[in-house]
XYZ file of C-alpha atoms in Angstrom:
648
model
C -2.592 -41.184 -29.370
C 0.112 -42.420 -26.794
C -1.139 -44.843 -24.321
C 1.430 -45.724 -21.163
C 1.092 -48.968 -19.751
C 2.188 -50.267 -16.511
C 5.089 -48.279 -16.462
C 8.360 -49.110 -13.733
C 11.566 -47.566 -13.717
C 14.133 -48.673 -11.011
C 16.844 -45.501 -11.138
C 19.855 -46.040 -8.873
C 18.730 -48.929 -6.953
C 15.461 -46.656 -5.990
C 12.212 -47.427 -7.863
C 11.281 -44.079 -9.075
C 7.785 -45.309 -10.819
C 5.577 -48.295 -10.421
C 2.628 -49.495 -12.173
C 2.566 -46.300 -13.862
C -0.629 -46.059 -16.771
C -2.583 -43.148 -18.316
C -3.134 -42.382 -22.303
C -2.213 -38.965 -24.144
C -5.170 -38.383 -25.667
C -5.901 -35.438 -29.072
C -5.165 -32.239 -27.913
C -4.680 -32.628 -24.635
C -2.740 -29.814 -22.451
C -1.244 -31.673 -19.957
C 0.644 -29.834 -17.036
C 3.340 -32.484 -15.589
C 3.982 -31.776 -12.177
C 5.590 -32.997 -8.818
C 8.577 -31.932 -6.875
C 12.404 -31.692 -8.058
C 13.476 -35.518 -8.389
C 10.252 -37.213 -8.767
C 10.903 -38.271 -12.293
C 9.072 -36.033 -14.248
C 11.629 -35.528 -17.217
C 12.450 -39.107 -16.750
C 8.731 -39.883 -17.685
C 9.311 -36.906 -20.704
C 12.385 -39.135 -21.496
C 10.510 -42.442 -21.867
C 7.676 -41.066 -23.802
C 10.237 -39.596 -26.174
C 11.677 -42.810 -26.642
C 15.422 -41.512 -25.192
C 15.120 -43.694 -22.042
C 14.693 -47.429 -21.973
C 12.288 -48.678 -19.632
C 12.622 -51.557 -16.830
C 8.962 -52.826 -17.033
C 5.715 -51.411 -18.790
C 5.557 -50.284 -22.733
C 4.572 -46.635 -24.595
C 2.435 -47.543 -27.649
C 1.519 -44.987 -30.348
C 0.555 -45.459 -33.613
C 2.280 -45.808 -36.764
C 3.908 -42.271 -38.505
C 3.008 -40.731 -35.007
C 5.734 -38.003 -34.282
C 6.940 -36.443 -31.362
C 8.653 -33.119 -30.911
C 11.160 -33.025 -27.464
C 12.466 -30.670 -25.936
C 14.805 -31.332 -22.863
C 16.238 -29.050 -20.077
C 19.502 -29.571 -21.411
C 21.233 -30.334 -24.800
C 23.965 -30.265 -26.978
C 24.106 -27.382 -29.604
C 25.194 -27.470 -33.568
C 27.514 -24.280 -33.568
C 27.994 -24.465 -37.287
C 24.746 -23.262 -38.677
C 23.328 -19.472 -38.416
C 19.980 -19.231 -36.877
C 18.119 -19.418 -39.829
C 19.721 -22.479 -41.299
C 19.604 -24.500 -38.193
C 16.072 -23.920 -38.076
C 15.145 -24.555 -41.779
C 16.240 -27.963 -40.484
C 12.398 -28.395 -39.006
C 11.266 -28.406 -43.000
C 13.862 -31.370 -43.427
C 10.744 -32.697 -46.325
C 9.979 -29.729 -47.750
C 13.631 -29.197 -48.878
C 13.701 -32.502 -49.951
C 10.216 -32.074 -52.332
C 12.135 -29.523 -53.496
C 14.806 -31.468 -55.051
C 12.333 -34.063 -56.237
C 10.226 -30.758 -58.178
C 13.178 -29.400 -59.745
C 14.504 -32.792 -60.863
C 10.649 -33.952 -62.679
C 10.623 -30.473 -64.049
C 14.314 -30.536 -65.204
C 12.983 -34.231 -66.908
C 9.913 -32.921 -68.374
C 11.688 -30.177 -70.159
C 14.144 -32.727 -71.807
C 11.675 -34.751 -73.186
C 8.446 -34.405 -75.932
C 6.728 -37.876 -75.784
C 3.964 -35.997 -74.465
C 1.682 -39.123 -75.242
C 4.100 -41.932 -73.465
C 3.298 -43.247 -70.643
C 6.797 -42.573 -69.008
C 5.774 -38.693 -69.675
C 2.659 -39.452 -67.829
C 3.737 -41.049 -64.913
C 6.578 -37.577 -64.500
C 3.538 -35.555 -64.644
C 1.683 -37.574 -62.515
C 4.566 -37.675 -59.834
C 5.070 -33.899 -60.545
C 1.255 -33.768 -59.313
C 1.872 -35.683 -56.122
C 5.618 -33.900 -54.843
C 3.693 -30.489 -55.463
C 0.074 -31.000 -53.563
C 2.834 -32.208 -50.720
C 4.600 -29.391 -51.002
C 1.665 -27.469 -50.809
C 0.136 -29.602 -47.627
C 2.942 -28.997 -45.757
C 2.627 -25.238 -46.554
C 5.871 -25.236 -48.713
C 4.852 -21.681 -50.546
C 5.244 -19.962 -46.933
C 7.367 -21.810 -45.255
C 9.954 -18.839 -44.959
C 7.060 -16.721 -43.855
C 6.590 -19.306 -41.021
C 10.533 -19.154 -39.686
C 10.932 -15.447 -39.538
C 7.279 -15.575 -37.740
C 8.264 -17.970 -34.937
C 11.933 -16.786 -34.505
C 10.202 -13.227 -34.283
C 7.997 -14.475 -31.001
C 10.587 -16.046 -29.688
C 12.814 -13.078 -29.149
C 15.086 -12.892 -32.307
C 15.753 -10.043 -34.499
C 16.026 -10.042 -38.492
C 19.497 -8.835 -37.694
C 19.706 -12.341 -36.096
C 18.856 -14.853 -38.370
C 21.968 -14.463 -40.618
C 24.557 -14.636 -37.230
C 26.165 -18.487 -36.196
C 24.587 -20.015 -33.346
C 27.878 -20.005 -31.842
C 27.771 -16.565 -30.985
C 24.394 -17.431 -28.577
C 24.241 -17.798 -25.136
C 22.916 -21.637 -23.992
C 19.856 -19.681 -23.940
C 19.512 -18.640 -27.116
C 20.623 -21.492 -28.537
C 17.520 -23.152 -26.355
C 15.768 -21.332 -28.428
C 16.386 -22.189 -31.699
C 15.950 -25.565 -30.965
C 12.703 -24.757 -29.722
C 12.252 -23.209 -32.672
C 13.034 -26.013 -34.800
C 10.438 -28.156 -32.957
C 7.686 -25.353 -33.598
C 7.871 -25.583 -36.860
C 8.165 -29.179 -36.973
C 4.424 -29.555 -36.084
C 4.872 -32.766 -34.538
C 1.301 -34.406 -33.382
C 2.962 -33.945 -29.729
C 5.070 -31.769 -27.728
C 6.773 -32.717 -24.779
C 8.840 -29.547 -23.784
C 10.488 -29.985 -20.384
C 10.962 -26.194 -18.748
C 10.324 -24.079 -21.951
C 10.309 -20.749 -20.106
C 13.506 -21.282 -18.225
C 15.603 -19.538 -21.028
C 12.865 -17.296 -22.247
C 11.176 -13.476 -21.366
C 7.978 -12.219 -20.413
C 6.609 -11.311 -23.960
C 8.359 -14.771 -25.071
C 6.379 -16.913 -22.974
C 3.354 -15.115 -24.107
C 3.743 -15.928 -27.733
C 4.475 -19.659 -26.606
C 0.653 -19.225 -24.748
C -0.717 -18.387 -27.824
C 1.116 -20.784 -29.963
C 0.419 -23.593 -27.973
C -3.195 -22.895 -26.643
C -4.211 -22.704 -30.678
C -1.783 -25.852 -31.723
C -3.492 -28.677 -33.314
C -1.850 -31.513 -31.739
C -1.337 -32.389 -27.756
C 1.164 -30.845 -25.357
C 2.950 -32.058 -22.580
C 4.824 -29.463 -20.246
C 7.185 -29.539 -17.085
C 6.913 -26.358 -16.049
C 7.341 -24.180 -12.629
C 5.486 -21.408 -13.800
C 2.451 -21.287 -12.570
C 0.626 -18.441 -14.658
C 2.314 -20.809 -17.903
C 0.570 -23.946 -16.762
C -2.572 -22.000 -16.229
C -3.006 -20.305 -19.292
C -2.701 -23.219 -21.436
C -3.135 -27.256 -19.355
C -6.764 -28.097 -18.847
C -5.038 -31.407 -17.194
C -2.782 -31.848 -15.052
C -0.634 -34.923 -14.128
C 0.965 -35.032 -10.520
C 3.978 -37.647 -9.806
C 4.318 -38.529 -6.084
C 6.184 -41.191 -4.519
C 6.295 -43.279 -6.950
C 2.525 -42.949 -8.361
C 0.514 -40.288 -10.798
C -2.803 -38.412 -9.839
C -4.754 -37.951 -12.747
C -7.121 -34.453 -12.923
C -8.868 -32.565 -15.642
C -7.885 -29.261 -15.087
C -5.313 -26.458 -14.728
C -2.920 -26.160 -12.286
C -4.734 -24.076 -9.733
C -7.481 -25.885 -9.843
C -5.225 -29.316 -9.398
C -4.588 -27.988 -6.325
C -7.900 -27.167 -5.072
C -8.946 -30.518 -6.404
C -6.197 -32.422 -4.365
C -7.331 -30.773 -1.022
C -10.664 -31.460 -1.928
C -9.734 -35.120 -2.655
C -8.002 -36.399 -0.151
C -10.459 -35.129 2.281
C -12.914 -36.851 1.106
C -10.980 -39.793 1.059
C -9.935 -38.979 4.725
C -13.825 -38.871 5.868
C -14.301 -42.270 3.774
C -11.324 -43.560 5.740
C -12.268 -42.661 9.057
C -16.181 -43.867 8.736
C -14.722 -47.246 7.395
C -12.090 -47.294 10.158
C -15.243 -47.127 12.406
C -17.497 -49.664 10.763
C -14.355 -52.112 10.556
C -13.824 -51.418 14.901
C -17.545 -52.068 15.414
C -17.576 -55.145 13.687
C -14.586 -56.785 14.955
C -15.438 -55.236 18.239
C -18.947 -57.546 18.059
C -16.934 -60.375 16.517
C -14.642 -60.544 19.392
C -17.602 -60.555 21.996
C -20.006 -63.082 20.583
C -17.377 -65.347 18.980
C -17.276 -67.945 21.581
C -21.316 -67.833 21.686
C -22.902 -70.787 19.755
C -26.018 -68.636 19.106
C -24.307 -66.315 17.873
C -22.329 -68.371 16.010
C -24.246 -67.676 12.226
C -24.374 -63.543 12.909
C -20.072 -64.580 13.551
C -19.384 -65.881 10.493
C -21.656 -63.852 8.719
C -19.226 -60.428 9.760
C -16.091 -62.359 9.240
C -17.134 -62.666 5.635
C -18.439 -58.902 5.342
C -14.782 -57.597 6.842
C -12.913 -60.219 4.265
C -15.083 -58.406 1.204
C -14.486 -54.842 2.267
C -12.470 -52.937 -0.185
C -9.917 -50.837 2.517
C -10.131 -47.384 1.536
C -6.456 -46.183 0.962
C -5.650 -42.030 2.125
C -3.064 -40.639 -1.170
C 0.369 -40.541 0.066
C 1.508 -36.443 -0.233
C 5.332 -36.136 -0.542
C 5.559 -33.002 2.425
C 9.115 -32.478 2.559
C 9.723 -28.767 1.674
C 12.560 -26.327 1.387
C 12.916 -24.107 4.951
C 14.506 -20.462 3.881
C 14.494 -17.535 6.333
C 17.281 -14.896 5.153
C 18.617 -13.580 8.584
C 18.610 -10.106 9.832
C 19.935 -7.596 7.516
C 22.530 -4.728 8.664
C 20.515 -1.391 8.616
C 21.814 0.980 4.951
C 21.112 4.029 3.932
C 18.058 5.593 2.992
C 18.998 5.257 -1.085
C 20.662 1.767 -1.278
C 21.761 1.999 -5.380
C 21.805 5.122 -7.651
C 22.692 4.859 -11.405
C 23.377 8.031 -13.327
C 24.004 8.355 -17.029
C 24.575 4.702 -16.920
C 25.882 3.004 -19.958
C 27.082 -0.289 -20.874
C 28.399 -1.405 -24.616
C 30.194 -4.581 -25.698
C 31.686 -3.883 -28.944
C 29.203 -1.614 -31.430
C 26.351 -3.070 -29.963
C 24.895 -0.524 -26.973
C 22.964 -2.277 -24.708
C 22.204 0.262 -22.225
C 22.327 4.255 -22.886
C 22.100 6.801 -20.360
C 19.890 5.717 -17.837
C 19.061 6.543 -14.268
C 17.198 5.062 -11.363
C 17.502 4.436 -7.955
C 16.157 2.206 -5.209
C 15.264 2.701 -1.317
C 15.775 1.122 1.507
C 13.054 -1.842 2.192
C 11.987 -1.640 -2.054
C 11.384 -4.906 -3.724
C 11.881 -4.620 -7.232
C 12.091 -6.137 -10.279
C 14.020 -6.169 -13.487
C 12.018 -7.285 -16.634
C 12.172 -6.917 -20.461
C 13.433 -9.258 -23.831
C 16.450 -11.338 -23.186
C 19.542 -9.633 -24.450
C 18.039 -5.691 -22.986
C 20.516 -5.563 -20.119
C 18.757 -6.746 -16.929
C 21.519 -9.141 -15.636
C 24.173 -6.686 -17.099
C 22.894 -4.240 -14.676
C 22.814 -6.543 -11.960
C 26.296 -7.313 -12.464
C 27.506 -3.611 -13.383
C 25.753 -3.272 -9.585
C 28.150 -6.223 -8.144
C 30.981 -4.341 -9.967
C 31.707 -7.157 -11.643
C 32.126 -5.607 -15.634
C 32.944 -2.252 -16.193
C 30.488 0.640 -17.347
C 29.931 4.013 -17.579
C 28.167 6.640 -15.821
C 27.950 6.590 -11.782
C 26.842 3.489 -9.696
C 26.604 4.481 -6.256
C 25.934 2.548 -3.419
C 24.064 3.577 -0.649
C 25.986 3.841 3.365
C 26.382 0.244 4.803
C 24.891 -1.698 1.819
C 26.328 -5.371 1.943
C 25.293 -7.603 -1.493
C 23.892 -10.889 -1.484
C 24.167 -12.098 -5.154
C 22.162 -14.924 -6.783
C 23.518 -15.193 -10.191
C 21.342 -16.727 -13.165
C 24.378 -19.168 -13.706
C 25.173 -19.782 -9.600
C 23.977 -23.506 -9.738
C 26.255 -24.054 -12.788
C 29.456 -22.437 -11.352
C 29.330 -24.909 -8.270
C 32.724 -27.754 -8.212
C 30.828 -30.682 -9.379
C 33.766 -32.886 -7.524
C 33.375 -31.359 -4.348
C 30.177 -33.104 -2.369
C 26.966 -31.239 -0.588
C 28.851 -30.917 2.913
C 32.616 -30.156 1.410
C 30.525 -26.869 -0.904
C 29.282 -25.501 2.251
C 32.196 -26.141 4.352
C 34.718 -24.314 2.017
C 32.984 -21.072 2.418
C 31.402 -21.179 5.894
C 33.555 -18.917 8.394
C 33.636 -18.627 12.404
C 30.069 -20.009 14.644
C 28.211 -20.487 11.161
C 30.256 -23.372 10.570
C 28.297 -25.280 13.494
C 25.440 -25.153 12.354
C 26.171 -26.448 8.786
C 24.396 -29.554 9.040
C 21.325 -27.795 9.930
C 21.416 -25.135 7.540
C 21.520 -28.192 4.739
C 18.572 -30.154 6.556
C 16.315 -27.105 5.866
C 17.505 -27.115 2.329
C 16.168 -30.659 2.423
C 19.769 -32.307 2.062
C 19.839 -34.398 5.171
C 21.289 -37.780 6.165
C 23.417 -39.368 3.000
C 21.991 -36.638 0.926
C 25.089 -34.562 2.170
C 27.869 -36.975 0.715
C 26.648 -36.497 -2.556
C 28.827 -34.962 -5.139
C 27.375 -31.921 -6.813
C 27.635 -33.636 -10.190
C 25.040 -36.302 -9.839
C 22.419 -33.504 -8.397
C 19.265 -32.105 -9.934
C 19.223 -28.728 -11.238
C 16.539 -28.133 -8.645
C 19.006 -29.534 -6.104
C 22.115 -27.496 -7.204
C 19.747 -24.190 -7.214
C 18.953 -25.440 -3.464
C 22.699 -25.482 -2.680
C 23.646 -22.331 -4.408
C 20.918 -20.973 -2.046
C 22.576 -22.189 1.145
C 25.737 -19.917 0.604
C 23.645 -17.141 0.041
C 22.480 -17.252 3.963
C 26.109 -17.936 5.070
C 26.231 -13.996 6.179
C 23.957 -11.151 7.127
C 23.371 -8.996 3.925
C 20.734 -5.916 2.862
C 20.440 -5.887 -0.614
C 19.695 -9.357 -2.125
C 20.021 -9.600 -6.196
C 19.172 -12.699 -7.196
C 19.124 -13.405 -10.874
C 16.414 -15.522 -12.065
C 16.295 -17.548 -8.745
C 13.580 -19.861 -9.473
C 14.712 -21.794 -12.467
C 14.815 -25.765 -11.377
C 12.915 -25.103 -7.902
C 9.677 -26.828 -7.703
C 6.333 -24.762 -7.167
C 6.522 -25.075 -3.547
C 9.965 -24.540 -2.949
C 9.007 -21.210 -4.996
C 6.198 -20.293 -2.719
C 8.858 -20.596 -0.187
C 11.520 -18.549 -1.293
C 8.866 -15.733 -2.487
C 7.573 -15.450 1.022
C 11.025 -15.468 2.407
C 11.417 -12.880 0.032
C 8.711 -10.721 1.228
C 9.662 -11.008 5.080
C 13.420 -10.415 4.002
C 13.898 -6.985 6.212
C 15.917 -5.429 3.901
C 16.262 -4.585 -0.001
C 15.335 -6.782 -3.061
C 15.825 -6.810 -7.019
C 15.142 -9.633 -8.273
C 15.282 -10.704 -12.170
C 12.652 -12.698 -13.355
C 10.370 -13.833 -15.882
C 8.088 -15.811 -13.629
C 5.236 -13.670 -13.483
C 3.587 -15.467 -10.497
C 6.657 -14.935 -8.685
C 6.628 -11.393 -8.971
C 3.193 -11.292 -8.453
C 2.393 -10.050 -5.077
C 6.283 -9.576 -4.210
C 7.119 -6.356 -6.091
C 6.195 -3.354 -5.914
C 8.129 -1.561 -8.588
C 8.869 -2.738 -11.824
C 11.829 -1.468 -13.822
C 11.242 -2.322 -17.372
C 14.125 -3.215 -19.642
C 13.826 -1.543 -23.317
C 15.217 -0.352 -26.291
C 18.432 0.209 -24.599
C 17.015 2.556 -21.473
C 15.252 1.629 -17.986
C 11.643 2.536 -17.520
C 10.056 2.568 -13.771
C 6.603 1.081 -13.364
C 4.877 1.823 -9.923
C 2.813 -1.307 -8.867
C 3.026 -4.907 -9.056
C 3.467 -6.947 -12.014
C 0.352 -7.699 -13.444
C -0.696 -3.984 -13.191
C 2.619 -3.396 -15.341
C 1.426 -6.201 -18.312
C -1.566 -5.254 -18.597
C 0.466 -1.109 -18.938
C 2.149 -2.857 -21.588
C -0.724 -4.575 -23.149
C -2.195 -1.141 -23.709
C 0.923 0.275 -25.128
C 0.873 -2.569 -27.382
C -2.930 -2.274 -28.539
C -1.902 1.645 -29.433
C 0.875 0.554 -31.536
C -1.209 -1.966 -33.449
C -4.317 0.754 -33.728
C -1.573 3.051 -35.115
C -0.403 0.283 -37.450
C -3.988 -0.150 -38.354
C -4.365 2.978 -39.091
C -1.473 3.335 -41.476
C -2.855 -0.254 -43.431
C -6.033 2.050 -44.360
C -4.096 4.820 -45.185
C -2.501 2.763 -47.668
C -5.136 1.000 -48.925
C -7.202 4.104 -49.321
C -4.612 5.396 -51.390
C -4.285 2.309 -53.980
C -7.688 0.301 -53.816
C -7.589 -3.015 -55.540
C -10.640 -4.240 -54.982
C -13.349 -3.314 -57.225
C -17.058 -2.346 -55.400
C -20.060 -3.802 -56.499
C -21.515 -0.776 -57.309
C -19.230 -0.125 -60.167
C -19.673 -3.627 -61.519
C -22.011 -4.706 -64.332
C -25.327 -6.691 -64.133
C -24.331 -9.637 -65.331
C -20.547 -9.371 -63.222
C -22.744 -8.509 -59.930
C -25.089 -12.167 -60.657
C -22.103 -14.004 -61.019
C -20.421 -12.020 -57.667
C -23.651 -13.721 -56.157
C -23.345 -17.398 -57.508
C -20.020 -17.378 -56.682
C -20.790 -16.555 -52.753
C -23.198 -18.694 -52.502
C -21.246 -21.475 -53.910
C -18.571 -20.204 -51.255
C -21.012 -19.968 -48.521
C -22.039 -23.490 -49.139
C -18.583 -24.735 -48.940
C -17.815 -23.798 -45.470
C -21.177 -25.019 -44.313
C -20.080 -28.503 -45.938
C -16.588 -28.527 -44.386
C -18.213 -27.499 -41.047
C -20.108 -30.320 -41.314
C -17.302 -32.499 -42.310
C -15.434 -30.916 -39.049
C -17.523 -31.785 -36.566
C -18.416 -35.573 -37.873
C -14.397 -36.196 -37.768
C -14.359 -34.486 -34.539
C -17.336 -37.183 -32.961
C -15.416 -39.726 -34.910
C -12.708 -38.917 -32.847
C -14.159 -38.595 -29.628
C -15.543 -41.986 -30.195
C -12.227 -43.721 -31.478
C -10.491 -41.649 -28.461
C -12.903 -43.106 -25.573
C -12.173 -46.537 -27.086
C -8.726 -46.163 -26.655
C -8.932 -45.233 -23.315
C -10.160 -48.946 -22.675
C -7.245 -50.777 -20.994
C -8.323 -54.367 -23.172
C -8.171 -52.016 -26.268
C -4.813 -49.836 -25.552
C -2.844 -52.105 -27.850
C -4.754 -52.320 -30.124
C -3.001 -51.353 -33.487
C -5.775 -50.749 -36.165
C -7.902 -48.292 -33.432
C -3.881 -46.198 -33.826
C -3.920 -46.462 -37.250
C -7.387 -45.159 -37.194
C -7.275 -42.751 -35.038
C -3.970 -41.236 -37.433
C -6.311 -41.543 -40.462
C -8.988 -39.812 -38.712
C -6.462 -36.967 -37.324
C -5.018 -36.447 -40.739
C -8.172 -36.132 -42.259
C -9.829 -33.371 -39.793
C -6.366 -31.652 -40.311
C -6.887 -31.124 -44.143
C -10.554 -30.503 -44.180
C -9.576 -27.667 -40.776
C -7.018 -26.656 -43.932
C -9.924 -26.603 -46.420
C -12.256 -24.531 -44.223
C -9.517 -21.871 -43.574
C -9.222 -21.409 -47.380
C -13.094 -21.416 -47.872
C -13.635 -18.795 -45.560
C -10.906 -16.342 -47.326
C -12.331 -16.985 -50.562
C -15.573 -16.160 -49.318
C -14.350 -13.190 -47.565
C -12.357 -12.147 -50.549
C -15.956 -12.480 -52.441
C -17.931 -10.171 -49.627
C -15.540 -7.564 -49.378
C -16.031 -7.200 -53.409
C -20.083 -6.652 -52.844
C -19.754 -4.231 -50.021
């Protein structure tokens, strides 16, 4: 699909990748992964075409299309929801038009002999089997589906993207990419703006999507649930594996030991033969036996140990002030903006030592509490801190709110008071900004890198109740592990808000869930609490079941087979069979495309045959065509389920 091909890219006088290659093969689920600054949405970039390269080419076939979604973007504010993301059917609308005007040209005329009439009709024909292909009679269907997973309410849809957080608006774009069924994503942190029950629609969506996926992502669970490969950038270079993320890792460990045994044995065989070279060199006896190991070292191919990039983030929070027993008690809390209530009389408290969480859908209140805590908006009800409690706050917009004049050192030194102030070199080399990495203005960092910095003020003073607010967007999966075990040895009290389910995992130990404007507590990790809510869920849709029958039991439409006639009931039977034998013949059709492909695909994957324009242009043929026969089969097996359900 999209081979890479000797790729190079020199970024600020540093070469960032060289002699980069690897293909992007039919529905591959490919985790991109490496820490903060080693390119990775630079190599999303120049895929994507929205990043010109200094040596190397990206090849992809003809009418190949790519859907992109970057970290960061600018927003059309002019549009509600729904319009911006009727956008994605861009073709359909435009069929449309075309329909309407052949119609509007058949109806004016009544040479139904000519020619001309013909040739209407027959481009009426074409515009609507389009139409239909690109599933024009459910389009709508399709939006309020996907805006639905995503986190929006029908209330929504009609409202101006304007009035969205960045957020929000992340997600209608995302959206708008959905729906665009491109034959490839490339979605660079998709989760960073989304919920717990979001990202588990986006599972689904994507582990069923026809096409391939690429994803930057830091959450681990996310990459596990749907990659079955996983790309690692390094210093410069990729490492190639097929498999998830865990398993990378495993894989990687497992790797470069072997290639650490095969390194030391050759190491070994290379001393003992220059060791014997050196002492019978001068020996004209020996002379044959000489030359004869000078030529063995000159074939040997060295064995080279992978470089691993091991710089990591260093975070130990320091000793926190002993509180009180209860550190923060809400009673009869509520907090409105406008008509719209977003929390209503709720209570809760949390102890001394507690790490908690706050989860639920974007929008339920779970960084309005935190800042309603940090007394920051107004509210009402009681919020009452506990005796001796001194905040830390992490807020979900901290790395934003930094002076992106001011550079590394100048951030640090503006806010660092009395002894600390000694020791602000030090604090910044465990952050990993060492050397020239402190001159640097906060404009030209990372996001990873900013998160890093807003981190660094955090530890400027001795605190016992840390709220950090989403803290792990832009940090890199080890600089996560990091900060979660920091977490954990943190001596005093934690809420954290998060979506990042591995985070949590193994951190909490009390979930307060978010929801329909009140605050539910959940003893137990976060996993236990999912799979609480999984059950809840499965109830609801039994119950929802349950209604369907009552309906249907109350206005049957389909007629049994027992009622029907002889001759209906033999031609009930012909047709099933004839139904029956159409889904064995597009099964069959399925899996020949499908070997086709395979075949086509390990072709491509030749480096003499990666340019190769006719094996793209097949390989598109070949796509499209298992596409509409995977179409074909879906609508064979309703039919014939449609026919069953009439003989039961």
């Amino acid at each position: 699909m999209v081979s890479v091909n000797q790729l190079t890219v020199d970024f600020g006088g540093f070469r960032l990748f060289e002699d980069i290659t690897f293909n992007i093969n039919l529905r591959d689920r490919i985790g991109l992964t490496g820490k903060n600054g080693a390119g990775k949405s630079t190599l999303l970039k120049i895929v994507a075409g929205h990043q010109v390269l200094s040596f190397g080419s990206v090849s992809m076939s003809k009418g190949f299309t790519i859907g992109y979604l970057p970290q960061h973007m600018n927003h059309d504010n002019t549009r509600t929801v729904y319009d911006e993301v009727e956008l994605a059917f861009g073709e359909l609308k435009t069929i449309q038009v075309d329909i309407e005007e052949l119609n509007r040209q058949l109806s004016d005329r009544n040479d139904y002999e000519s020619d001309a009439y013909l040739s209407i009709i027959h481009r009426l024909s074409e515009r609507n089997e389009r139409y239909d292909l690109l599933g024009g009679s459910n389009y709508q269907g399709k939006i309020e589906t996907t805006l639905k997973g995503l986190g929006f309410e029908r209330t929504d849809f009609t409202r101006n993207c304007g009035e969205f957080s960045g957020g929000w608006r992340m997600r209608v774009e995302l959206a708008k990419i959905l729906l665009g069924h491109p034959d490839l994503f490339l979605l660079d942190e998709p989760t960073n703006h989304l919920d717990i029950e979001s990202i588990q629609w986006l599972e689904d969506f994507l582990k069923d999507y026809k096409g391939a996926v690429v994803i930057i992502s830091h959450d681990k669970a996310f990459l596990d649930n749907i990659t079955t490969r996983t790309i690692e950038i390094s210093l410069g270079r990729i490492y190639d594996y097929k498999a998830n993320y865990t398993r990378f890792l495993e894989l990687r460990i497992e790797r470069r030991e072997q290639q650490l045994n095969a390194f030391r044995n050759q190491q070994k065989m290379i001393e003992d033969t220059e060791k014997f070279i050196e002492r019978f060199r001068y020996k004209a006896t020996k002379a044959v036996q000489v030359q004869s190991r000078i030529k063995q070292l000159d074939k040997i191919d060295r064995i080279e140990v992978d470089e691993f990039d091991t710089s990591a983030l260093n975070i130990k929070f320091p000793a926190a002030p002993r509180s009180g027993t209860v550190v923060v008690k809400g009673l009869h809390v509520g907090k409105a903006y406008g008509n719209h209530q977003v929390i209503d009389d709720v209570a809760f408290s949390v102890e001394r030592g507690e790490k908690v969480c706050f989860v639920g859908r974007n929008g339920e209140g779970k960084s309005t509490m935190a800042r309603m805590i940090m007394g920051e908006i107004d509210f009402k009800g009681e919020l009452l801190l506990g005796h001796g409690v001194k905040i830390g706050y992490f807020a979900q917009n901290q790395a934003d709110l930094l002076d992106a004049n001011l550079s590394v050192l100048e951030t640090i030194e503006h806010v660092a008071i009395g002894e600390i102030r000694t020791k602000i070199r030090d604090i910044l080399g465990a952050f990993m900004f060492s050397g020239e990495d402190v001159d640097k203005k906060v404009g030209v960092l990372s996001g990873g890198e900013r998160t890093r910095l807003a981190m660094v003020k955090l530890l400027l003073e001795p605190v016992n109740l840390l709220i950090l607010d989403e803290p792990t967007n832009h940090l890199d999966m080890r600089s996560k592990e990091i900060l979660k075990q920091a977490i954990k040895d943190f001596d005093g009290t934690a809420i954290v808000v998060s979506h990042d389910r591995e985070f949590l995992d193994g951190l909490v130990t009390k979930v307060f869930e978010f929801r329909d404007k009140k605050m539910k507590e959940h003893l137990g990790g976060i996993y236990e609490f999912l799979q609480t809510r999984k059950i809840d869920n499965m109830r609801d849709l039994e119950l929802q079941k349950s209604s369907i029958k009552r309906e249907s039991a109350s206005s049957p439409k389909v007629v049994s087979a027992s009622k029907l006639s002889y001759e209906d009931r033999k031609e009930l039977s012909r047709k099933i069979k004839k139904a029956e034998q159409q889904v064995a013949n597009s099964e069959s059709n399925i899996s020949r495309l499908e070997n086709e492909l395979e075949t086509i695909t390990a072709k491509m994957n030749i480096p003499e045959f990666s340019s190769d324009e006719s094996l793209f242009l097949g390989f598109k043929n070949l796509q499209d065509q298992l596409n509409d026969e995977m179409s074909n089969w879906e609508s064979f097996n309703e039919e014939l389920e449609l026919l069953l359900s009439q003989k039961d």
